[in-house]
Amino acid sequence: MKNWNIGIAALAATLSATTAHAGPTLDKVKERGRIVCGASQGTVGFGSPDDKGYWTGLDVETCRAVAVAIFGDKEKVEFVPLSGQQRIPALQTGEIDILPRTLTWTLQRDANGINFTTPTYYEFTGFMVAKSSGVTKVEEMTGASVCVQTGSTTEVVVNDVSTKQNLKLNPVVFDNVAATRQAFFSGRCDALITDAAALASVRATQSDNPDDYVIFPATKYMDALTPAVRHGDDNWLDIVNWSIQALLNAELYGITQANVDEMMGSDDPRVKRFLGMEPGNGKALGLDDKFA
Ligand SMILES: N[C@@H](CCC(=O)N[C@@H](CS)C(=O)NCC(=O)O)C(=O)O
């Protein structure tokens, strides 16, 4: 009986120790009054500013979700456009707080100063070529020149595919996205390589005639595009992870902007915890219980 009581006391202590202390990033972000988000140089659908400068896209929404979790306001974000090569150093040096920029989760990146959070998009790398070339698959690309952006996994994929299939591809490397795409469309390279959905976006929004281009997979391997944070602040990692989970869970529970007030009256314990009607969850992250 005595041991049982000790067990209960220990359990109670564990449960009450769930109020986390805010980490340094959360403190800094609160003091600044906004999140600084590493954005793309413009890929419609993932992240791009409209003609009024307002940013939208899947990656952009990740940062807006974190801003809502902290400030209750999706506009409390500053977007910093970064090239493929600039993006990881910008996170490591503290120039940005979060990097959701069509960023593939790789072991080397993970081991070298950044932490990946939760995948938001699964993707394979693709090639885009002019339809007039008649090329429809990798095996037909022998000797092709390929426009590729430095600082991206696609540089590795070009070499892997070339080696594996003995294609003798010629990478033509650029350090920013506009130059890479422009070079392809002006005929500087036979192919453009990047994430297939980004290729679809580029074809739809930046080509004279989307029907003039075809896209096919460069590899059969799927990558996980995953927002990342710096090493060394677990509280911030948790906040970004649970902000993304909140987006996913809201869909799972059928909670929308339109019905959220009604859902707050739900008698489902999970929904009640999710919406902060039962205390504890937000506080455990150093946030308001209604963060979601
Ligand atoms: N997912 C790959 C490639 C991502 C990437 O950087 N793609 C280039 C070429 S499309 C890019 O700059 N994309 C986004 C942009 O700047 O708009 C990676 O993590 O390295």
PDB file of C-alpha atoms and ligand atoms in Angstrom:
ATOM      1  CA  MET A   1       0.000   0.000   0.000  1.00  0.00           C
ATOM      2  CA  LYS A   2       2.818   2.318   0.928  1.00  0.00           C
ATOM      3  CA  ASN A   3       4.578   1.742  -2.409  1.00  0.00           C
ATOM      4  CA  TRP A   4       1.338   2.322  -4.225  1.00  0.00           C
ATOM      5  CA  ASN A   5       1.007   5.722  -2.527  1.00  0.00           C
ATOM      6  CA  ILE A   6       4.536   6.672  -3.518  1.00  0.00           C
ATOM      7  CA  GLY A   7       3.679   5.657  -7.066  1.00  0.00           C
ATOM      8  CA  ILE A   8       0.645   7.947  -7.079  1.00  0.00           C
ATOM      9  CA  ALA A   9       2.693  10.825  -5.623  1.00  0.00           C
ATOM     10  CA  ALA A  10       5.329  10.386  -8.334  1.00  0.00           C
ATOM     11  CA  LEU A  11       2.671  10.314 -11.032  1.00  0.00           C
ATOM     12  CA  ALA A  12       1.080  13.490  -9.683  1.00  0.00           C
ATOM     13  CA  ALA A  13       4.489  15.196  -9.636  1.00  0.00           C
ATOM     14  CA  THR A  14       5.128  14.140 -13.232  1.00  0.00           C
ATOM     15  CA  LEU A  15       1.773  15.440 -14.383  1.00  0.00           C
ATOM     16  CA  SER A  16       2.155  18.780 -12.649  1.00  0.00           C
ATOM     17  CA  ALA A  17       5.643  19.217 -14.133  1.00  0.00           C
ATOM     18  CA  THR A  18       4.134  19.658 -17.594  1.00  0.00           C
ATOM     19  CA  THR A  19       4.338  23.454 -17.616  1.00  0.00           C
ATOM     20  CA  ALA A  20       7.324  24.136 -19.857  1.00  0.00           C
ATOM     21  CA  HIS A  21       9.575  27.147 -19.674  1.00  0.00           C
ATOM     22  CA  ALA A  22       9.689  29.226 -22.819  1.00  0.00           C
ATOM     23  CA  GLY A  23      12.884  28.640 -24.770  1.00  0.00           C
ATOM     24  CA  PRO A  24      15.187  31.412 -26.046  1.00  0.00           C
ATOM     25  CA  THR A  25      13.615  31.499 -29.521  1.00  0.00           C
ATOM     26  CA  LEU A  26      10.100  31.964 -28.178  1.00  0.00           C
ATOM     27  CA  ASP A  27      11.336  34.758 -25.888  1.00  0.00           C
ATOM     28  CA  LYS A  28      13.099  36.471 -28.781  1.00  0.00           C
ATOM     29  CA  VAL A  29      10.103  36.118 -31.093  1.00  0.00           C
ATOM     30  CA  LYS A  30       7.741  37.531 -28.456  1.00  0.00           C
ATOM     31  CA  GLU A  31      10.023  40.465 -27.786  1.00  0.00           C
ATOM     32  CA  ARG A  32      10.321  41.185 -31.512  1.00  0.00           C
ATOM     33  CA  GLY A  33       6.568  40.842 -31.993  1.00  0.00           C
ATOM     34  CA  ARG A  34       6.808  38.664 -35.096  1.00  0.00           C
ATOM     35  CA  ILE A  35       8.331  35.489 -36.552  1.00  0.00           C
ATOM     36  CA  VAL A  36      10.994  35.734 -39.233  1.00  0.00           C
ATOM     37  CA  CYS A  37      10.309  33.057 -41.811  1.00  0.00           C
ATOM     38  CA  GLY A  38      12.739  31.807 -44.474  1.00  0.00           C
ATOM     39  CA  ALA A  39      10.783  31.998 -47.726  1.00  0.00           C
ATOM     40  CA  SER A  40      11.396  31.019 -51.310  1.00  0.00           C
ATOM     41  CA  GLN A  41      12.346  33.324 -54.133  1.00  0.00           C
ATOM     42  CA  GLY A  42       8.921  32.666 -55.586  1.00  0.00           C
ATOM     43  CA  THR A  43       7.258  29.315 -56.301  1.00  0.00           C
ATOM     44  CA  VAL A  44       3.518  29.753 -56.653  1.00  0.00           C
ATOM     45  CA  GLY A  45       1.722  27.202 -54.451  1.00  0.00           C
ATOM     46  CA  PHE A  46       4.606  26.823 -51.996  1.00  0.00           C
ATOM     47  CA  GLY A  47       5.547  30.434 -51.337  1.00  0.00           C
ATOM     48  CA  SER A  48       5.327  33.620 -53.347  1.00  0.00           C
ATOM     49  CA  PRO A  49       4.222  37.218 -52.885  1.00  0.00           C
ATOM     50  CA  ASP A  50       1.277  38.489 -54.968  1.00  0.00           C
ATOM     51  CA  ASP A  51       1.390  41.847 -56.772  1.00  0.00           C
ATOM     52  CA  LYS A  52       0.606  43.613 -53.480  1.00  0.00           C
ATOM     53  CA  GLY A  53       3.473  41.801 -51.753  1.00  0.00           C
ATOM     54  CA  TYR A  54       1.190  39.479 -49.746  1.00  0.00           C
ATOM     55  CA  TRP A  55       2.738  36.009 -49.295  1.00  0.00           C
ATOM     56  CA  THR A  56       0.740  32.811 -49.821  1.00  0.00           C
ATOM     57  CA  GLY A  57       1.470  29.094 -50.330  1.00  0.00           C
ATOM     58  CA  LEU A  58       1.848  25.887 -48.342  1.00  0.00           C
ATOM     59  CA  ASP A  59       5.234  26.816 -46.837  1.00  0.00           C
ATOM     60  CA  VAL A  60       3.999  30.305 -46.046  1.00  0.00           C
ATOM     61  CA  GLU A  61       0.978  28.845 -44.217  1.00  0.00           C
ATOM     62  CA  THR A  62       3.305  26.893 -41.921  1.00  0.00           C
ATOM     63  CA  CYS A  63       4.814  30.157 -40.686  1.00  0.00           C
ATOM     64  CA  ARG A  64       1.393  31.768 -40.404  1.00  0.00           C
ATOM     65  CA  ALA A  65       0.236  28.811 -38.276  1.00  0.00           C
ATOM     66  CA  VAL A  66       3.148  29.316 -35.864  1.00  0.00           C
ATOM     67  CA  ALA A  67       2.335  33.032 -35.719  1.00  0.00           C
ATOM     68  CA  VAL A  68      -1.256  32.183 -34.810  1.00  0.00           C
ATOM     69  CA  ALA A  69      -0.064  29.768 -32.106  1.00  0.00           C
ATOM     70  CA  ILE A  70       2.084  32.477 -30.515  1.00  0.00           C
ATOM     71  CA  PHE A  71       0.327  35.769 -31.243  1.00  0.00           C
ATOM     72  CA  GLY A  72      -3.167  34.693 -32.338  1.00  0.00           C
ATOM     73  CA  ASP A  73      -2.446  36.663 -35.522  1.00  0.00           C
ATOM     74  CA  LYS A  74      -1.344  35.138 -38.844  1.00  0.00           C
ATOM     75  CA  GLU A  75       0.054  38.462 -40.035  1.00  0.00           C
ATOM     76  CA  LYS A  76       2.797  38.576 -37.400  1.00  0.00           C
ATOM     77  CA  VAL A  77       5.340  37.098 -39.822  1.00  0.00           C
ATOM     78  CA  GLU A  78       8.114  38.641 -41.873  1.00  0.00           C
ATOM     79  CA  PHE A  79       9.111  36.656 -44.960  1.00  0.00           C
ATOM     80  CA  VAL A  80      12.749  36.685 -46.080  1.00  0.00           C
ATOM     81  CA  PRO A  81      13.296  35.352 -49.624  1.00  0.00           C
ATOM     82  CA  LEU A  82      16.319  33.053 -49.720  1.00  0.00           C
ATOM     83  CA  SER A  83      18.134  31.092 -52.429  1.00  0.00           C
ATOM     84  CA  GLY A  84      18.764  27.371 -52.047  1.00  0.00           C
ATOM     85  CA  GLN A  85      22.260  28.044 -50.765  1.00  0.00           C
ATOM     86  CA  GLN A  86      21.358  30.883 -48.410  1.00  0.00           C
ATOM     87  CA  ARG A  87      18.517  29.142 -46.615  1.00  0.00           C
ATOM     88  CA  ILE A  88      20.300  26.819 -44.155  1.00  0.00           C
ATOM     89  CA  PRO A  89      23.031  29.291 -43.060  1.00  0.00           C
ATOM     90  CA  ALA A  90      20.258  31.870 -42.518  1.00  0.00           C
ATOM     91  CA  LEU A  91      18.624  29.483 -40.058  1.00  0.00           C
ATOM     92  CA  GLN A  92      21.882  28.521 -38.346  1.00  0.00           C
ATOM     93  CA  THR A  93      22.971  32.117 -37.786  1.00  0.00           C
ATOM     94  CA  GLY A  94      19.609  33.213 -36.369  1.00  0.00           C
ATOM     95  CA  GLU A  95      18.634  35.472 -39.291  1.00  0.00           C
ATOM     96  CA  ILE A  96      15.388  33.471 -39.537  1.00  0.00           C
ATOM     97  CA  ASP A  97      13.431  31.508 -36.903  1.00  0.00           C
ATOM     98  CA  ILE A  98      11.960  28.827 -39.123  1.00  0.00           C
ATOM     99  CA  LEU A  99      12.690  27.425 -42.552  1.00  0.00           C
ATOM    100  CA  PRO A 100       9.767  25.917 -44.428  1.00  0.00           C
ATOM    101  CA  ARG A 101      11.085  26.394 -47.961  1.00  0.00           C
ATOM    102  CA  THR A 102      10.588  23.302 -50.137  1.00  0.00           C
ATOM    103  CA  LEU A 103      13.274  21.849 -47.879  1.00  0.00           C
ATOM    104  CA  THR A 104      13.988  18.142 -48.259  1.00  0.00           C
ATOM    105  CA  TRP A 105      14.749  16.217 -45.055  1.00  0.00           C
ATOM    106  CA  THR A 106      18.219  14.739 -45.499  1.00  0.00           C
ATOM    107  CA  LEU A 107      20.593  13.079 -43.056  1.00  0.00           C
ATOM    108  CA  GLN A 108      23.424  15.520 -43.812  1.00  0.00           C
ATOM    109  CA  ARG A 109      21.278  18.572 -43.164  1.00  0.00           C
ATOM    110  CA  ASP A 110      19.820  17.001 -40.036  1.00  0.00           C
ATOM    111  CA  ALA A 111      23.250  16.154 -38.644  1.00  0.00           C
ATOM    112  CA  ASN A 112      24.735  19.566 -39.451  1.00  0.00           C
ATOM    113  CA  GLY A 113      23.020  22.123 -37.309  1.00  0.00           C
ATOM    114  CA  ILE A 114      19.306  21.948 -38.062  1.00  0.00           C
ATOM    115  CA  ASN A 115      16.342  19.952 -36.802  1.00  0.00           C
ATOM    116  CA  PHE A 116      13.512  18.860 -39.033  1.00  0.00           C
ATOM    117  CA  THR A 117       9.963  19.150 -37.709  1.00  0.00           C
ATOM    118  CA  THR A 118       6.982  17.450 -39.423  1.00  0.00           C
ATOM    119  CA  PRO A 119       6.779  16.717 -43.169  1.00  0.00           C
ATOM    120  CA  THR A 120       4.189  18.862 -44.932  1.00  0.00           C
ATOM    121  CA  TYR A 121       4.580  17.501 -48.471  1.00  0.00           C
ATOM    122  CA  TYR A 122       5.876  14.266 -50.015  1.00  0.00           C
ATOM    123  CA  GLU A 123       7.573  14.725 -53.309  1.00  0.00           C
ATOM    124  CA  PHE A 124       9.879  13.221 -55.925  1.00  0.00           C
ATOM    125  CA  THR A 125      12.478  15.071 -57.964  1.00  0.00           C
ATOM    126  CA  GLY A 126      11.536  15.592 -61.609  1.00  0.00           C
ATOM    127  CA  PHE A 127      12.878  16.770 -64.936  1.00  0.00           C
ATOM    128  CA  MET A 128      11.055  19.199 -67.190  1.00  0.00           C
ATOM    129  CA  VAL A 129      11.914  19.234 -70.895  1.00  0.00           C
ATOM    130  CA  ALA A 130      10.460  20.853 -74.001  1.00  0.00           C
ATOM    131  CA  LYS A 131       7.852  18.585 -75.566  1.00  0.00           C
ATOM    132  CA  SER A 132       9.466  19.231 -78.958  1.00  0.00           C
ATOM    133  CA  SER A 133      12.583  17.345 -77.755  1.00  0.00           C
ATOM    134  CA  GLY A 134      10.564  14.120 -77.862  1.00  0.00           C
ATOM    135  CA  VAL A 135      12.148  13.030 -74.564  1.00  0.00           C
ATOM    136  CA  THR A 136       9.663  11.454 -72.145  1.00  0.00           C
ATOM    137  CA  LYS A 137      11.805   9.572 -69.644  1.00  0.00           C
ATOM    138  CA  VAL A 138      15.195   9.608 -67.955  1.00  0.00           C
ATOM    139  CA  GLU A 139      16.615   6.798 -70.113  1.00  0.00           C
ATOM    140  CA  GLU A 140      16.310   9.075 -73.154  1.00  0.00           C
ATOM    141  CA  MET A 141      18.394  11.903 -71.688  1.00  0.00           C
ATOM    142  CA  THR A 142      21.923  10.830 -72.650  1.00  0.00           C
ATOM    143  CA  GLY A 143      24.243  13.845 -72.893  1.00  0.00           C
ATOM    144  CA  ALA A 144      21.530  16.348 -71.875  1.00  0.00           C
ATOM    145  CA  SER A 145      22.437  19.620 -70.169  1.00  0.00           C
ATOM    146  CA  VAL A 146      20.431  20.230 -66.992  1.00  0.00           C
ATOM    147  CA  CYS A 147      19.783  23.607 -65.323  1.00  0.00           C
ATOM    148  CA  VAL A 148      20.089  23.083 -61.575  1.00  0.00           C
ATOM    149  CA  GLN A 149      20.173  25.300 -58.507  1.00  0.00           C
ATOM    150  CA  THR A 150      23.138  25.055 -56.187  1.00  0.00           C
ATOM    151  CA  GLY A 151      22.517  24.255 -52.524  1.00  0.00           C
ATOM    152  CA  SER A 152      19.723  21.829 -53.376  1.00  0.00           C
ATOM    153  CA  THR A 153      19.326  18.074 -53.245  1.00  0.00           C
ATOM    154  CA  THR A 154      18.656  18.194 -56.970  1.00  0.00           C
ATOM    155  CA  GLU A 155      22.387  18.717 -57.597  1.00  0.00           C
ATOM    156  CA  VAL A 156      22.951  15.333 -55.966  1.00  0.00           C
ATOM    157  CA  VAL A 157      20.079  13.741 -57.901  1.00  0.00           C
ATOM    158  CA  VAL A 158      21.481  14.862 -61.284  1.00  0.00           C
ATOM    159  CA  ASN A 159      24.783  13.182 -60.484  1.00  0.00           C
ATOM    160  CA  ASP A 160      23.163  10.058 -59.012  1.00  0.00           C
ATOM    161  CA  VAL A 161      20.902   9.537 -62.014  1.00  0.00           C
ATOM    162  CA  SER A 162      23.688  10.257 -64.462  1.00  0.00           C
ATOM    163  CA  THR A 163      26.004   7.741 -62.771  1.00  0.00           C
ATOM    164  CA  LYS A 164      23.371   5.066 -62.230  1.00  0.00           C
ATOM    165  CA  GLN A 165      22.124   5.120 -65.818  1.00  0.00           C
ATOM    166  CA  ASN A 166      25.398   6.178 -67.471  1.00  0.00           C
ATOM    167  CA  LEU A 167      23.723   9.215 -69.050  1.00  0.00           C
ATOM    168  CA  LYS A 168      26.649  11.678 -69.024  1.00  0.00           C
ATOM    169  CA  LEU A 169      24.357  14.546 -68.010  1.00  0.00           C
ATOM    170  CA  ASN A 170      25.904  18.036 -67.922  1.00  0.00           C
ATOM    171  CA  PRO A 171      24.738  20.047 -64.893  1.00  0.00           C
ATOM    172  CA  VAL A 172      24.621  23.811 -65.522  1.00  0.00           C
ATOM    173  CA  VAL A 173      24.603  25.291 -62.045  1.00  0.00           C
ATOM    174  CA  PHE A 174      23.000  28.612 -60.958  1.00  0.00           C
ATOM    175  CA  ASP A 175      22.824  30.185 -57.536  1.00  0.00           C
ATOM    176  CA  ASN A 176      19.321  31.606 -57.648  1.00  0.00           C
ATOM    177  CA  VAL A 177      15.982  30.325 -58.753  1.00  0.00           C
ATOM    178  CA  ALA A 178      15.122  33.046 -61.287  1.00  0.00           C
ATOM    179  CA  ALA A 179      18.385  32.554 -63.182  1.00  0.00           C
ATOM    180  CA  THR A 180      17.942  28.761 -63.192  1.00  0.00           C
ATOM    181  CA  ARG A 181      14.425  28.946 -64.633  1.00  0.00           C
ATOM    182  CA  GLN A 182      15.221  31.706 -67.091  1.00  0.00           C
ATOM    183  CA  ALA A 183      18.201  29.741 -68.407  1.00  0.00           C
ATOM    184  CA  PHE A 184      15.967  26.741 -69.059  1.00  0.00           C
ATOM    185  CA  PHE A 185      13.215  28.698 -70.804  1.00  0.00           C
ATOM    186  CA  SER A 186      15.725  30.542 -72.953  1.00  0.00           C
ATOM    187  CA  GLY A 187      17.114  27.212 -74.185  1.00  0.00           C
ATOM    188  CA  ARG A 188      20.409  27.290 -72.258  1.00  0.00           C
ATOM    189  CA  CYS A 189      19.722  23.734 -70.990  1.00  0.00           C
ATOM    190  CA  ASP A 190      17.800  20.751 -72.335  1.00  0.00           C
ATOM    191  CA  ALA A 191      16.168  20.106 -68.971  1.00  0.00           C
ATOM    192  CA  LEU A 192      15.278  21.765 -65.662  1.00  0.00           C
ATOM    193  CA  ILE A 193      15.481  19.679 -62.501  1.00  0.00           C
ATOM    194  CA  THR A 194      13.777  20.297 -59.161  1.00  0.00           C
ATOM    195  CA  ASP A 195      10.894  19.014 -57.006  1.00  0.00           C
ATOM    196  CA  ALA A 196       8.152  17.852 -59.365  1.00  0.00           C
ATOM    197  CA  ALA A 197       5.438  20.029 -57.823  1.00  0.00           C
ATOM    198  CA  ALA A 198       7.704  23.076 -58.103  1.00  0.00           C
ATOM    199  CA  LEU A 199       8.238  22.158 -61.769  1.00  0.00           C
ATOM    200  CA  ALA A 200       4.470  21.975 -62.256  1.00  0.00           C
ATOM    201  CA  SER A 201       4.178  25.388 -60.620  1.00  0.00           C
ATOM    202  CA  VAL A 202       6.908  26.869 -62.827  1.00  0.00           C
ATOM    203  CA  ARG A 203       5.372  25.362 -65.954  1.00  0.00           C
ATOM    204  CA  ALA A 204       1.912  26.707 -65.071  1.00  0.00           C
ATOM    205  CA  THR A 205       2.981  30.196 -64.050  1.00  0.00           C
ATOM    206  CA  GLN A 206       6.237  31.032 -65.828  1.00  0.00           C
ATOM    207  CA  SER A 207       6.183  29.394 -69.253  1.00  0.00           C
ATOM    208  CA  ASP A 208       4.685  30.976 -72.380  1.00  0.00           C
ATOM    209  CA  ASN A 209       2.664  27.820 -73.009  1.00  0.00           C
ATOM    210  CA  PRO A 210       2.480  25.035 -70.380  1.00  0.00           C
ATOM    211  CA  ASP A 211       1.486  22.516 -73.058  1.00  0.00           C
ATOM    212  CA  ASP A 212       4.930  22.897 -74.618  1.00  0.00           C
ATOM    213  CA  TYR A 213       6.632  21.167 -71.669  1.00  0.00           C
ATOM    214  CA  VAL A 214       6.585  17.706 -70.111  1.00  0.00           C
ATOM    215  CA  ILE A 215       7.579  16.664 -66.594  1.00  0.00           C
ATOM    216  CA  PHE A 216       8.684  13.169 -65.579  1.00  0.00           C
ATOM    217  CA  PRO A 217      10.290  11.657 -62.465  1.00  0.00           C
ATOM    218  CA  ALA A 218      14.077  11.788 -62.135  1.00  0.00           C
ATOM    219  CA  THR A 219      14.067   9.032 -59.515  1.00  0.00           C
ATOM    220  CA  LYS A 220      11.519   6.678 -58.020  1.00  0.00           C
ATOM    221  CA  TYR A 221      12.423   7.831 -54.505  1.00  0.00           C
ATOM    222  CA  MET A 222      10.057  10.019 -52.515  1.00  0.00           C
ATOM    223  CA  ASP A 223      11.380  12.933 -50.412  1.00  0.00           C
ATOM    224  CA  ALA A 224       9.737  14.625 -47.442  1.00  0.00           C
ATOM    225  CA  LEU A 225       9.619  18.419 -47.672  1.00  0.00           C
ATOM    226  CA  THR A 226       9.882  19.392 -44.028  1.00  0.00           C
ATOM    227  CA  PRO A 227      10.136  22.741 -42.221  1.00  0.00           C
ATOM    228  CA  ALA A 228      13.278  22.996 -40.077  1.00  0.00           C
ATOM    229  CA  VAL A 229      14.486  24.895 -37.008  1.00  0.00           C
ATOM    230  CA  ARG A 230      17.930  25.452 -35.444  1.00  0.00           C
ATOM    231  CA  HIS A 231      19.578  22.916 -33.184  1.00  0.00           C
ATOM    232  CA  GLY A 232      19.538  23.696 -29.491  1.00  0.00           C
ATOM    233  CA  ASP A 233      16.022  24.890 -28.641  1.00  0.00           C
ATOM    234  CA  ASP A 234      13.686  21.985 -27.989  1.00  0.00           C
ATOM    235  CA  ASN A 235      10.840  24.255 -26.923  1.00  0.00           C
ATOM    236  CA  TRP A 236      10.866  25.969 -30.325  1.00  0.00           C
ATOM    237  CA  LEU A 237      11.043  22.598 -32.110  1.00  0.00           C
ATOM    238  CA  ASP A 238       7.966  21.511 -30.113  1.00  0.00           C
ATOM    239  CA  ILE A 239       6.085  24.732 -30.912  1.00  0.00           C
ATOM    240  CA  VAL A 240       6.637  24.354 -34.661  1.00  0.00           C
ATOM    241  CA  ASN A 241       5.819  20.629 -34.552  1.00  0.00           C
ATOM    242  CA  TRP A 242       2.574  21.177 -32.662  1.00  0.00           C
ATOM    243  CA  SER A 243       1.553  24.119 -34.809  1.00  0.00           C
ATOM    244  CA  ILE A 244       1.800  21.811 -37.829  1.00  0.00           C
ATOM    245  CA  GLN A 245      -0.008  19.071 -35.901  1.00  0.00           C
ATOM    246  CA  ALA A 246      -2.745  21.588 -35.093  1.00  0.00           C
ATOM    247  CA  LEU A 247      -3.315  22.134 -38.820  1.00  0.00           C
ATOM    248  CA  LEU A 248      -3.517  18.379 -39.401  1.00  0.00           C
ATOM    249  CA  ASN A 249      -5.651  17.689 -36.319  1.00  0.00           C
ATOM    250  CA  ALA A 250      -8.124  20.449 -37.131  1.00  0.00           C
ATOM    251  CA  GLU A 251      -8.818  18.627 -40.394  1.00  0.00           C
ATOM    252  CA  LEU A 252      -9.038  15.305 -38.575  1.00  0.00           C
ATOM    253  CA  TYR A 253     -11.567  16.672 -36.068  1.00  0.00           C
ATOM    254  CA  GLY A 254     -13.488  18.619 -38.710  1.00  0.00           C
ATOM    255  CA  ILE A 255     -12.769  21.963 -37.057  1.00  0.00           C
ATOM    256  CA  THR A 256     -12.850  24.968 -39.371  1.00  0.00           C
ATOM    257  CA  GLN A 257     -12.791  28.728 -38.968  1.00  0.00           C
ATOM    258  CA  ALA A 258     -16.558  28.711 -39.512  1.00  0.00           C
ATOM    259  CA  ASN A 259     -17.458  26.152 -36.832  1.00  0.00           C
ATOM    260  CA  VAL A 260     -14.734  26.669 -34.224  1.00  0.00           C
ATOM    261  CA  ASP A 261     -17.000  28.522 -31.761  1.00  0.00           C
ATOM    262  CA  GLU A 262     -19.566  25.761 -31.918  1.00  0.00           C
ATOM    263  CA  MET A 263     -16.833  23.086 -31.586  1.00  0.00           C
ATOM    264  CA  MET A 264     -15.656  24.725 -28.354  1.00  0.00           C
ATOM    265  CA  GLY A 265     -18.882  23.386 -26.854  1.00  0.00           C
ATOM    266  CA  SER A 266     -18.028  19.835 -27.993  1.00  0.00           C
ATOM    267  CA  ASP A 267     -18.198  17.064 -25.406  1.00  0.00           C
ATOM    268  CA  ASP A 268     -15.377  15.126 -27.097  1.00  0.00           C
ATOM    269  CA  PRO A 269     -12.448  15.280 -24.624  1.00  0.00           C
ATOM    270  CA  ARG A 270      -9.871  15.360 -27.419  1.00  0.00           C
ATOM    271  CA  VAL A 271     -11.568  18.264 -29.157  1.00  0.00           C
ATOM    272  CA  LYS A 272     -11.893  20.055 -25.814  1.00  0.00           C
ATOM    273  CA  ARG A 273      -8.173  19.656 -25.096  1.00  0.00           C
ATOM    274  CA  PHE A 274      -7.288  20.645 -28.650  1.00  0.00           C
ATOM    275  CA  LEU A 275      -9.295  23.863 -28.408  1.00  0.00           C
ATOM    276  CA  GLY A 276      -7.999  24.673 -24.923  1.00  0.00           C
ATOM    277  CA  MET A 277     -11.340  24.174 -23.168  1.00  0.00           C
ATOM    278  CA  GLU A 278      -9.485  21.786 -20.872  1.00  0.00           C
ATOM    279  CA  PRO A 279      -6.261  23.336 -19.573  1.00  0.00           C
ATOM    280  CA  GLY A 280      -2.685  22.196 -20.014  1.00  0.00           C
ATOM    281  CA  ASN A 281      -1.728  21.667 -23.629  1.00  0.00           C
ATOM    282  CA  GLY A 282      -0.750  25.197 -24.660  1.00  0.00           C
ATOM    283  CA  LYS A 283       0.839  25.921 -21.270  1.00  0.00           C
ATOM    284  CA  ALA A 284       3.076  22.867 -21.679  1.00  0.00           C
ATOM    285  CA  LEU A 285       4.606  24.569 -24.713  1.00  0.00           C
ATOM    286  CA  GLY A 286       4.857  27.990 -23.074  1.00  0.00           C
ATOM    287  CA  LEU A 287       1.830  29.165 -25.088  1.00  0.00           C
ATOM    288  CA  ASP A 288      -1.777  30.015 -24.404  1.00  0.00           C
ATOM    289  CA  ASP A 289      -4.004  26.953 -23.924  1.00  0.00           C
ATOM    290  CA  LYS A 290      -6.033  28.175 -26.906  1.00  0.00           C
ATOM    291  CA  PHE A 291      -2.962  28.214 -29.204  1.00  0.00           C
ATOM    292  CA  ALA A 292      -4.565  25.843 -31.719  1.00  0.00           C
TER     293      ALA A 292
HETATM  294  N1  LIG B   1      13.694  20.127 -52.129  1.00  0.00           N
HETATM  295  C1  LIG B   1      15.007  20.372 -52.654  1.00  0.00           C
HETATM  296  C2  LIG B   1      15.014  21.477 -53.705  1.00  0.00           C
HETATM  297  C3  LIG B   1      14.344  22.707 -53.224  1.00  0.00           C
HETATM  298  C4  LIG B   1      14.801  23.947 -53.938  1.00  0.00           C
HETATM  299  O1  LIG B   1      15.540  24.738 -53.370  1.00  0.00           O
HETATM  300  N2  LIG B   1      14.404  24.148 -55.172  1.00  0.00           N
HETATM  301  C5  LIG B   1      14.829  25.312 -55.887  1.00  0.00           C
HETATM  302  C6  LIG B   1      14.622  25.193 -57.340  1.00  0.00           C
HETATM  303  S1  LIG B   1      12.885  25.290 -57.842  1.00  0.00           S
HETATM  304  C7  LIG B   1      14.131  26.523 -55.360  1.00  0.00           C
HETATM  305  O2  LIG B   1      14.769  27.515 -55.197  1.00  0.00           O
HETATM  306  N3  LIG B   1      12.839  26.437 -55.032  1.00  0.00           N
HETATM  307  C8  LIG B   1      12.038  27.425 -54.368  1.00  0.00           C
HETATM  308  C9  LIG B   1      12.070  28.858 -54.697  1.00  0.00           C
HETATM  309  O3  LIG B   1      13.065  29.561 -54.465  1.00  0.00           O
HETATM  310  O4  LIG B   1      11.029  29.381 -55.057  1.00  0.00           O
HETATM  311  C10 LIG B   1      15.971  20.726 -51.538  1.00  0.00           C
HETATM  312  O5  LIG B   1      15.572  20.795 -50.380  1.00  0.00           O
HETATM  313  O6  LIG B   1      17.144  20.941 -51.840  1.00  0.00           O
END
